[in-house]
PDB file of C-alpha atoms and ligand atoms in Angstrom:
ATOM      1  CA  UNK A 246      48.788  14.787 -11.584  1.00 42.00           C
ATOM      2  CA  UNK A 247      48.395  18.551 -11.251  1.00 47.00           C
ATOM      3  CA  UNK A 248      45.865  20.122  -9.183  1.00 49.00           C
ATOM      4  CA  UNK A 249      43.367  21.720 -10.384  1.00 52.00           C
ATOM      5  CA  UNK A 250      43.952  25.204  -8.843  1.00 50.00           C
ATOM      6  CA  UNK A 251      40.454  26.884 -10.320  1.00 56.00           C
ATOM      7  CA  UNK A 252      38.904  24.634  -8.494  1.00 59.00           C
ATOM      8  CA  UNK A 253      37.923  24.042  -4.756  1.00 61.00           C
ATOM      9  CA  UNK A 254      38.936  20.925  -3.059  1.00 81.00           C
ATOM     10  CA  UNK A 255      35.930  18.427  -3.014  1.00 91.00           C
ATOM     11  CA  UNK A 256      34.548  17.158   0.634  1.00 95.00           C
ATOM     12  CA  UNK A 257      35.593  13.091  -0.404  1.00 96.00           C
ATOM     13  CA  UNK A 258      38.636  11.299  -1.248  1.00 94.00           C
ATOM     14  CA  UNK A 259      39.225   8.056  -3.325  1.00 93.00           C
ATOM     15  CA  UNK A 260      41.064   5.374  -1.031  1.00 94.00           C
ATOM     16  CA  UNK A 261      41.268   2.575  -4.071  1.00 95.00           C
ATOM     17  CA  UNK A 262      41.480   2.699  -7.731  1.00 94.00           C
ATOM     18  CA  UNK A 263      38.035   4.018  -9.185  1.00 97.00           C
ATOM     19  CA  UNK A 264      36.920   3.940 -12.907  1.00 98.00           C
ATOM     20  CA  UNK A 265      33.923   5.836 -14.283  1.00 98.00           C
ATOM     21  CA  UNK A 266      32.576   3.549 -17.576  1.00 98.00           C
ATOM     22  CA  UNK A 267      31.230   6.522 -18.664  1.00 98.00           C
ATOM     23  CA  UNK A 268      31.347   9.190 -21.750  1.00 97.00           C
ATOM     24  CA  UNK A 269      29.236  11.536 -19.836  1.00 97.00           C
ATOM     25  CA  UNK A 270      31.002  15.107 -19.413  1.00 97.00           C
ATOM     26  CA  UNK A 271      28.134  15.680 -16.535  1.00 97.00           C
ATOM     27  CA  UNK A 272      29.363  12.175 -14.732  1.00 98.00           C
ATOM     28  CA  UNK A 273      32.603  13.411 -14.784  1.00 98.00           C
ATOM     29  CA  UNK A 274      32.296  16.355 -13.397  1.00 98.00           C
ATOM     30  CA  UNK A 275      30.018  15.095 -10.683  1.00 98.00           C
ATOM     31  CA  UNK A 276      32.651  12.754  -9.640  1.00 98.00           C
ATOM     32  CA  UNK A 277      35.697  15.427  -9.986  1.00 97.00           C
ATOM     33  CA  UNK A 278      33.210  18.333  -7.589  1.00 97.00           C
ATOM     34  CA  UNK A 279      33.262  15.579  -4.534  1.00 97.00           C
ATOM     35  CA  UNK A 280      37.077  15.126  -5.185  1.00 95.00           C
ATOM     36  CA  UNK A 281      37.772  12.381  -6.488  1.00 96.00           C
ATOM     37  CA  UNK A 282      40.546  10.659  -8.136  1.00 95.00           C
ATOM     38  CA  UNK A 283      39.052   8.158 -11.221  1.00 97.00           C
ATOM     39  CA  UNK A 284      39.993   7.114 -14.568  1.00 98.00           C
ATOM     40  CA  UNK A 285      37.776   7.338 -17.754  1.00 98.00           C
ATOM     41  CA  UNK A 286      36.889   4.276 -19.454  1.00 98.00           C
ATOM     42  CA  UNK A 287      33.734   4.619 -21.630  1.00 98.00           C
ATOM     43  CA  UNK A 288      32.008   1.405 -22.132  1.00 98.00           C
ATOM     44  CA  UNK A 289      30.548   0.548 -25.672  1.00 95.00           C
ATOM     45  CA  UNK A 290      27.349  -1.336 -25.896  1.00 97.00           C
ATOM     46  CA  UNK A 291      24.259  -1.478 -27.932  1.00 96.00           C
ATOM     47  CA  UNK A 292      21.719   0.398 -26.153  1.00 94.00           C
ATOM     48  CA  UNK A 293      18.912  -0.864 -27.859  1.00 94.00           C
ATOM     49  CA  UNK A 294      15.995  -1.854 -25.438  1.00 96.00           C
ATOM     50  CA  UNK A 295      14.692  -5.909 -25.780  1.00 96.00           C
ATOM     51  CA  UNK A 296      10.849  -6.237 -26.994  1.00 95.00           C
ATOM     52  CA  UNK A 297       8.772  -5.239 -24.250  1.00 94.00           C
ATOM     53  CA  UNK A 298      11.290  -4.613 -21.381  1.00 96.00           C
ATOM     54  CA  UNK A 299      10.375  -1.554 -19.505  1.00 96.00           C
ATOM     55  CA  UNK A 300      12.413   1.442 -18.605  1.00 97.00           C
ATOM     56  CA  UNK A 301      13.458   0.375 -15.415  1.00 97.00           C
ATOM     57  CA  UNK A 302      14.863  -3.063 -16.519  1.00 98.00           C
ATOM     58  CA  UNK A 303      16.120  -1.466 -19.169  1.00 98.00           C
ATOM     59  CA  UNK A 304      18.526   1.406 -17.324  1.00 98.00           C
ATOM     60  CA  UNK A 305      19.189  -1.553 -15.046  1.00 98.00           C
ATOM     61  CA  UNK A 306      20.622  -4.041 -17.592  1.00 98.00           C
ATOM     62  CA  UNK A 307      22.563  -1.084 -19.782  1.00 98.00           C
ATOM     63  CA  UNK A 308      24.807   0.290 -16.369  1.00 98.00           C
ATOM     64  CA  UNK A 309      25.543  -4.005 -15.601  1.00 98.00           C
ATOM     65  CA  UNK A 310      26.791  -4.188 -19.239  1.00 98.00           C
ATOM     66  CA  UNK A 311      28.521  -1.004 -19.059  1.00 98.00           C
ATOM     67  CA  UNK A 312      29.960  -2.264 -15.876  1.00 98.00           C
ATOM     68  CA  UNK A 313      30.948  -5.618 -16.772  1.00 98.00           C
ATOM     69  CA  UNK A 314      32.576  -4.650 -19.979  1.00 98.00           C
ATOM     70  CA  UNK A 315      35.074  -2.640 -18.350  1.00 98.00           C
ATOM     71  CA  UNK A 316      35.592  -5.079 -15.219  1.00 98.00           C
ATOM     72  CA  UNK A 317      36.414  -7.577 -18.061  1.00 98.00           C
ATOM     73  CA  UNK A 318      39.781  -5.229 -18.617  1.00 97.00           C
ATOM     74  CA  UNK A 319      40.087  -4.068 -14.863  1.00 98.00           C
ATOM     75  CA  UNK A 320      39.060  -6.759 -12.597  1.00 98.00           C
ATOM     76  CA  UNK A 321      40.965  -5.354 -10.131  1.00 97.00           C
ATOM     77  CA  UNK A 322      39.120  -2.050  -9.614  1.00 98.00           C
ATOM     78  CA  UNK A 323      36.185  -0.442  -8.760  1.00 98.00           C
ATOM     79  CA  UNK A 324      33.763   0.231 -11.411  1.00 98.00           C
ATOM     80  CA  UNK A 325      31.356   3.324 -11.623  1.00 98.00           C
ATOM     81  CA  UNK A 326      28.171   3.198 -14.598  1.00 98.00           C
ATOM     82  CA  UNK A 327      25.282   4.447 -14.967  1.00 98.00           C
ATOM     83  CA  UNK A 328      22.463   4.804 -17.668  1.00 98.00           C
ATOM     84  CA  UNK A 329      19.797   7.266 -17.945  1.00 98.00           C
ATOM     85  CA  UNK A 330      16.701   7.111 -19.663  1.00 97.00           C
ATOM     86  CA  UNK A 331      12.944   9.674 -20.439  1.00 98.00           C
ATOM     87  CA  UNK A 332       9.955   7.650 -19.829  1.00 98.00           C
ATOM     88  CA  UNK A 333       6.704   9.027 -21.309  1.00 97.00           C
ATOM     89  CA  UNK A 334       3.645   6.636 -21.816  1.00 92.00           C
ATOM     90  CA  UNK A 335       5.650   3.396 -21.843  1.00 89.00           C
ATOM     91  CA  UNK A 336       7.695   4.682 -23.785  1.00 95.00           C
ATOM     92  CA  UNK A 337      11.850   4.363 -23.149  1.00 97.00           C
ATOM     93  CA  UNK A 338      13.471   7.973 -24.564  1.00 96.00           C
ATOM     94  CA  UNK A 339      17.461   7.358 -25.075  1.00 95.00           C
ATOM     95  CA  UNK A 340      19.600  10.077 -27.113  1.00 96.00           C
ATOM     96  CA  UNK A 341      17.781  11.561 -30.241  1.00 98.00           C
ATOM     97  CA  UNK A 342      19.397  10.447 -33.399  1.00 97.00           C
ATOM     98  CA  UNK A 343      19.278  13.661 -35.052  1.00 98.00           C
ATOM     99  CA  UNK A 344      17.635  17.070 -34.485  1.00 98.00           C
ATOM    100  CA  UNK A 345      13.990  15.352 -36.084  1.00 98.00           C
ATOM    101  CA  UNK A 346      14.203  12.653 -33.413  1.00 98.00           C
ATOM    102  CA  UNK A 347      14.685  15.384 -30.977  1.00 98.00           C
ATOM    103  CA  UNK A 348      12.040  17.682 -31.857  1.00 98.00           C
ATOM    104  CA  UNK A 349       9.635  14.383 -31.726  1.00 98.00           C
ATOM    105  CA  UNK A 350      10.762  13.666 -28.024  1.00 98.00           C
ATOM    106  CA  UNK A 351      10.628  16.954 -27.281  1.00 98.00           C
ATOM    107  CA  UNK A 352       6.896  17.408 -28.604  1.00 98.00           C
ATOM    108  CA  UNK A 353       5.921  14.025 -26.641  1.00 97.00           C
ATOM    109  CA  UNK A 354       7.203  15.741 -23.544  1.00 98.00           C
ATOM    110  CA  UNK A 355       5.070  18.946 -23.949  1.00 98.00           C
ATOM    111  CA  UNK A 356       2.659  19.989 -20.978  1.00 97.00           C
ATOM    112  CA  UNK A 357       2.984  16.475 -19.598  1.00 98.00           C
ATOM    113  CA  UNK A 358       5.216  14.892 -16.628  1.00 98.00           C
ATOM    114  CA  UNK A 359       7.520  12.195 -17.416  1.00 98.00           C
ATOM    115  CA  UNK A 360      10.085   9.681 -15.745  1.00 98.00           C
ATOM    116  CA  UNK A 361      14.253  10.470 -16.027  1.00 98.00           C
ATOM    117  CA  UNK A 362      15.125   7.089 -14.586  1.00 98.00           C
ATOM    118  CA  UNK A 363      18.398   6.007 -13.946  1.00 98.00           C
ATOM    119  CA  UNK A 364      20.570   2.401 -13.639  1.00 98.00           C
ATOM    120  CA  UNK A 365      23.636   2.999 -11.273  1.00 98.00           C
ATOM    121  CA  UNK A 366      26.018   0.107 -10.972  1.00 98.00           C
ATOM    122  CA  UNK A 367      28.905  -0.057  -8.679  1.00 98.00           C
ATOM    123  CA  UNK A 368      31.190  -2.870  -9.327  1.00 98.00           C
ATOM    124  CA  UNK A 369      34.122  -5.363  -8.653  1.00 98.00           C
ATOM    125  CA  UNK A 370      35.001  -8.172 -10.469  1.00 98.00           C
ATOM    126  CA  UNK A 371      37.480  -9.581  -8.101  1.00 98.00           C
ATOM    127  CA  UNK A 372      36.018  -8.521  -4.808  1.00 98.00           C
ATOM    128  CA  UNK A 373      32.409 -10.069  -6.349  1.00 98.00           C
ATOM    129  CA  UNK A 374      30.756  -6.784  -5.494  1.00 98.00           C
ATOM    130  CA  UNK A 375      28.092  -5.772  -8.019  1.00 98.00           C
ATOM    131  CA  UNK A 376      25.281  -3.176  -6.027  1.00 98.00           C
ATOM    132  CA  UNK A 377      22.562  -1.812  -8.853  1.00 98.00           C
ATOM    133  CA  UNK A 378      20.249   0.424  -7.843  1.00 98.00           C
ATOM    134  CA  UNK A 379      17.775   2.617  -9.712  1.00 98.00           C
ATOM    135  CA  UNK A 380      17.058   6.362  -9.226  1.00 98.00           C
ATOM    136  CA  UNK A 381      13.744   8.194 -10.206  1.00 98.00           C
ATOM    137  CA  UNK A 382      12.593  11.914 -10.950  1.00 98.00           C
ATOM    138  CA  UNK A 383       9.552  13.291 -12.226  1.00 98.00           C
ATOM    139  CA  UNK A 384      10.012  16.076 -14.579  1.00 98.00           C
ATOM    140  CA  UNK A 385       7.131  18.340 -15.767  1.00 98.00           C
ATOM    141  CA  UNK A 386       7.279  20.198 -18.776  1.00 98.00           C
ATOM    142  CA  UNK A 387       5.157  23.170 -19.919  1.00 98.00           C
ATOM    143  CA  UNK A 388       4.060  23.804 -23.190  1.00 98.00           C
ATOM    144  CA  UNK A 389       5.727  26.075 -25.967  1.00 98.00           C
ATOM    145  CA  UNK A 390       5.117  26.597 -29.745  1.00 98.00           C
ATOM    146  CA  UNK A 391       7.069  24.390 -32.187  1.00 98.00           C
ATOM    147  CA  UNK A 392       9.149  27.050 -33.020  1.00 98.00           C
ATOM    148  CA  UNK A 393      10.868  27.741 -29.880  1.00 98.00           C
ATOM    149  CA  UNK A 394      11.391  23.957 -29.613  1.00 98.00           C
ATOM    150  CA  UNK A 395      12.840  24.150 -33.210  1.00 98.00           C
ATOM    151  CA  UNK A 396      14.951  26.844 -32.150  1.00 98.00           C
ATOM    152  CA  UNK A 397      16.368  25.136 -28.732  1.00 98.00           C
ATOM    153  CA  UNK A 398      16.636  21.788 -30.577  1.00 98.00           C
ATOM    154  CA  UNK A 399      18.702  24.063 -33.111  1.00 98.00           C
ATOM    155  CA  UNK A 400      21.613  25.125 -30.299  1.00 98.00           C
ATOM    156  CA  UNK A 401      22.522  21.373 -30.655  1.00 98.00           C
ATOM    157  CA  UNK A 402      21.987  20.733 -26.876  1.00 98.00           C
ATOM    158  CA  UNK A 403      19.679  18.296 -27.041  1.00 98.00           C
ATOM    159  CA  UNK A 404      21.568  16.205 -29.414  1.00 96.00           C
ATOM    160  CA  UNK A 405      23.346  13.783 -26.699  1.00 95.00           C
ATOM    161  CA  UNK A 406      21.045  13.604 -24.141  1.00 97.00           C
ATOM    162  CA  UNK A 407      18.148  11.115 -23.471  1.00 97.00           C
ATOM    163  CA  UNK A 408      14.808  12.793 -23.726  1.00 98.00           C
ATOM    164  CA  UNK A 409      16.053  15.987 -26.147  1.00 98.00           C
ATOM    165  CA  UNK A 410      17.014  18.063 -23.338  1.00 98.00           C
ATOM    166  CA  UNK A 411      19.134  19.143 -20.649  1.00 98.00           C
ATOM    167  CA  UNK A 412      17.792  20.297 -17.588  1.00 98.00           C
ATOM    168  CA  UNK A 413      21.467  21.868 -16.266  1.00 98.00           C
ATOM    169  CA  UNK A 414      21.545  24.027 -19.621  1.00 98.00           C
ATOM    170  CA  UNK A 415      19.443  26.109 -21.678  1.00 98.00           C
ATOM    171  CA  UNK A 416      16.895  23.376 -22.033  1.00 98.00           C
ATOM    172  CA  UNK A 417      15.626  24.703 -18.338  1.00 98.00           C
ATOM    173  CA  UNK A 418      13.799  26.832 -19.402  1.00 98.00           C
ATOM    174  CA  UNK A 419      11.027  23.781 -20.425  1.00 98.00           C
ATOM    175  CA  UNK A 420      10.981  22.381 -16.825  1.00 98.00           C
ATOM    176  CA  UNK A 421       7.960  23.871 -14.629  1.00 98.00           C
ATOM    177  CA  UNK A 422       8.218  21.221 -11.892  1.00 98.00           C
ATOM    178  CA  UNK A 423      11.172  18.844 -10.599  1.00 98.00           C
ATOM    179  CA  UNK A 424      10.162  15.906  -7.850  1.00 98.00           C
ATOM    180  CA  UNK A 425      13.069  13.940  -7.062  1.00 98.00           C
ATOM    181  CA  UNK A 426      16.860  13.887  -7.681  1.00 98.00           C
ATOM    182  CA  UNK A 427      18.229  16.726  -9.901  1.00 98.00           C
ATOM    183  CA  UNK A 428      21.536  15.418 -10.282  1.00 98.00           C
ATOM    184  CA  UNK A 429      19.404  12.432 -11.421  1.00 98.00           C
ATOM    185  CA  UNK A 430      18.275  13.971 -14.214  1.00 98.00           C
ATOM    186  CA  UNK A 431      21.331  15.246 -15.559  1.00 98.00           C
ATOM    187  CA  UNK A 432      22.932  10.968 -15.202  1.00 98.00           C
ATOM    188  CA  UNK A 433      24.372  10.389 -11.955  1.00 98.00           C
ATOM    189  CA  UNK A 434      22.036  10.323  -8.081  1.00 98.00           C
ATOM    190  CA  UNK A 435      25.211  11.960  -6.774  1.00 98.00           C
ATOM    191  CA  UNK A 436      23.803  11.619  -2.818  1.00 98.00           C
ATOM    192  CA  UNK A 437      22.585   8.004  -3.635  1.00 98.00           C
ATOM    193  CA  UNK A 438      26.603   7.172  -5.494  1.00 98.00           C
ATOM    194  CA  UNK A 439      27.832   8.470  -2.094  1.00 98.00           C
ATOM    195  CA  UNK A 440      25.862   6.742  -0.096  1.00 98.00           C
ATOM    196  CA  UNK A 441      27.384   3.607  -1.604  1.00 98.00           C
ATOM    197  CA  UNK A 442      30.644   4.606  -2.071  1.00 98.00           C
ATOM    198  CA  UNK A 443      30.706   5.382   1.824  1.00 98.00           C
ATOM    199  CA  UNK A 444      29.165   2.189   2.384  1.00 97.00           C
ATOM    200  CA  UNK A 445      31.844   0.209   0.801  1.00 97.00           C
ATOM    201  CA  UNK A 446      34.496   2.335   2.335  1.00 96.00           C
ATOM    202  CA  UNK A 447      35.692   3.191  -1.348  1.00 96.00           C
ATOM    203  CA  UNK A 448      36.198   7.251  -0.223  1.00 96.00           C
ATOM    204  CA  UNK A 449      36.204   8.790   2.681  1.00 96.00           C
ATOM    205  CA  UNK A 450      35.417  12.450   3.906  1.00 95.00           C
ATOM    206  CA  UNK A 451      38.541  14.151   3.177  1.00 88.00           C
ATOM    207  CA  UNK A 452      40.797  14.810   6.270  1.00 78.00           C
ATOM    208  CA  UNK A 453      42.570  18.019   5.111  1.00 68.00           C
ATOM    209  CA  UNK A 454      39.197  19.735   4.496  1.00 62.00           C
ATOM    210  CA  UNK A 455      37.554  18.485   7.802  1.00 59.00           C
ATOM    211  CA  UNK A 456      40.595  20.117   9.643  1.00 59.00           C
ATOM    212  CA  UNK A 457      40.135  23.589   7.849  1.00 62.00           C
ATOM    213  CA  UNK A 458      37.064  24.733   9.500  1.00 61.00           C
TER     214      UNK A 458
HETATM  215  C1  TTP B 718      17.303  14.325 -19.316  1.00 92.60           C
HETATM  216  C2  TTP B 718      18.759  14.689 -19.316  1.00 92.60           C
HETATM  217  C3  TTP B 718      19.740  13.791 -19.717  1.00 92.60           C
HETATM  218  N1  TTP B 718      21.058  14.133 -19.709  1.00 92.60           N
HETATM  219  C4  TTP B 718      22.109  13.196 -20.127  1.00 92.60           C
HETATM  220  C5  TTP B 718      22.672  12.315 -19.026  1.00 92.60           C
HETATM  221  C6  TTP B 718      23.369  11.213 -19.793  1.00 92.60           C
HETATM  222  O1  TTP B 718      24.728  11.624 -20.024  1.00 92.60           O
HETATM  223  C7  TTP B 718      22.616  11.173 -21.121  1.00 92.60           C
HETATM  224  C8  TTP B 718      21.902   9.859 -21.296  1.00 92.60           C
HETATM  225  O2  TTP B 718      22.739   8.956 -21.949  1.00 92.60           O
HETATM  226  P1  TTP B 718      23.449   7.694 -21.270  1.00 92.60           P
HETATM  227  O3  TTP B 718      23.416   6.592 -22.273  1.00 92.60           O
HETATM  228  O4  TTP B 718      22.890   7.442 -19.904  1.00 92.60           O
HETATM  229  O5  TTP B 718      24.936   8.178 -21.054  1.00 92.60           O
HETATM  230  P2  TTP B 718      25.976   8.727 -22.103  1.00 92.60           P
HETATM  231  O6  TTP B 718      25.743   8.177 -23.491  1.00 92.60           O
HETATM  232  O7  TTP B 718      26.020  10.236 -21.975  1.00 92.60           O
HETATM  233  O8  TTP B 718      27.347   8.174 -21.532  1.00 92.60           O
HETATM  234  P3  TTP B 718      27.794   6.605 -21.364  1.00 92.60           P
HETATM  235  O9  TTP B 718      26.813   5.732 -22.138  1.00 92.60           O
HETATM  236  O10 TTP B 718      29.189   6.548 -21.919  1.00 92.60           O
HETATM  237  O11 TTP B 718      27.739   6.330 -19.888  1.00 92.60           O
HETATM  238  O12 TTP B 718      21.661  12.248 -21.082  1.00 92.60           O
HETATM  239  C9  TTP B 718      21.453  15.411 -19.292  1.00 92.60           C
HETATM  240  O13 TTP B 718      22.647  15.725 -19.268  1.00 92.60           O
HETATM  241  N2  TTP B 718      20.488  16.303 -18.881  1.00 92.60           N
HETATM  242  C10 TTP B 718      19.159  16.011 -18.873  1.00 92.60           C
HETATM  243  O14 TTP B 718      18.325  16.883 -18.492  1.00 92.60           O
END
């Protein structure tokens, strides 16, 4: 593969064969910024929460399933998911359907704090590793006239992303307060994935950078 000479080399490298079973430009590029070598496997599922299960359950079961379906093809490797999910109310916010959905979640979300919670799952089939954990941020919106929110929900940003909105890009400018994780927020707890990933002695810190100080 060719390096990526724009950018820096990340602080971690991979010492086994990692997949992401993800879609998520933002996971990706969380994983490629620490330096790591992975392939790209999105998962398909139906992400359609059971009767009554609550958020946390919920972000839980859909990064297993994500996981699982792509240890069924590599059982041999280690497998990165996650899901992400807006709570508000008891209520479990995925990806808008369409720009009405959006302007809906977005309106539910106005002048109120609400939950990004999210499912990480590291697994392997073979080695019978499967650690899920669960990351939470609170996220407080202020309060803006329908029309800007027509107008945001118009750049098509909010389109993919649970809740309406995407606190990395334009849709910033509707967050007053953050408590938590940031990277959270945006579908990976980068410092919690590390943690892990440390713990299981899947990378390491990378020698070539420690050296260069
Ligand atoms: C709230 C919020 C969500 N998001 C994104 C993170 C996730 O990619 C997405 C939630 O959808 P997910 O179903 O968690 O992930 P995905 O569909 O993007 O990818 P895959 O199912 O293949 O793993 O919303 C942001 O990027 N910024 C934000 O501020």
């Amino acid at each position: 593969m060719t390096p990526d000479v724009s950018r820096p080399a990340g602080p971690f490298c991979s010492t086994a064969p990692l997949i992401l079973a993800s879609g998520s430009p933002r996971r990706q590029e969380f994983l490629k910024n620490l330096g790591l070598d992975f392939q790209v496997l999105p998962a398909v599922i139906d992400e359609t929460p059971e009767p009554g299960e609550n958020s946390v359950h919920f972000a839980r079961r859909m990064a297993l399933e994500k996981a699982c379906q792509v240890a069924g093809i590599h059982p041999d490797s280690y497998i990165i998911s996650a899901d992400t999910v807006v709570t508000v109310r008891d209520r479990i916010l995925g990806k808008p359907a369409d720009g009405e959905e959006a302007l809906a979640m977005l309106t539910a979300l106005q002048d109120t704090t609400h939950t990004v919670i999210t499912g990480l799952c590291l697994h392997h089939r073979e080695k019978k590793i499967t650690e899920l954990q669960t990351c939470s941020t609170e996220v407080t919106f202020a309060r803006f006239p329908e029309t800007a929110l027509r107008a945001y929900v118009a750049t098509g940003e909010p389109l993919d992303k649970a809740g309406g909105y995407g606190i990395q890009g334009i849709g910033g400018f509707l967050v007053r307060h953050i408590r938590g994780s940031c990277s959270n927020v945006i579908g990976l707890p980068v410092s919690q994935l590390v943690t892990l990933l440390l713990h299981h002695q899947i990378v390491a810190p990378c020698p070539s950078r420690e050296d260069s100080l």
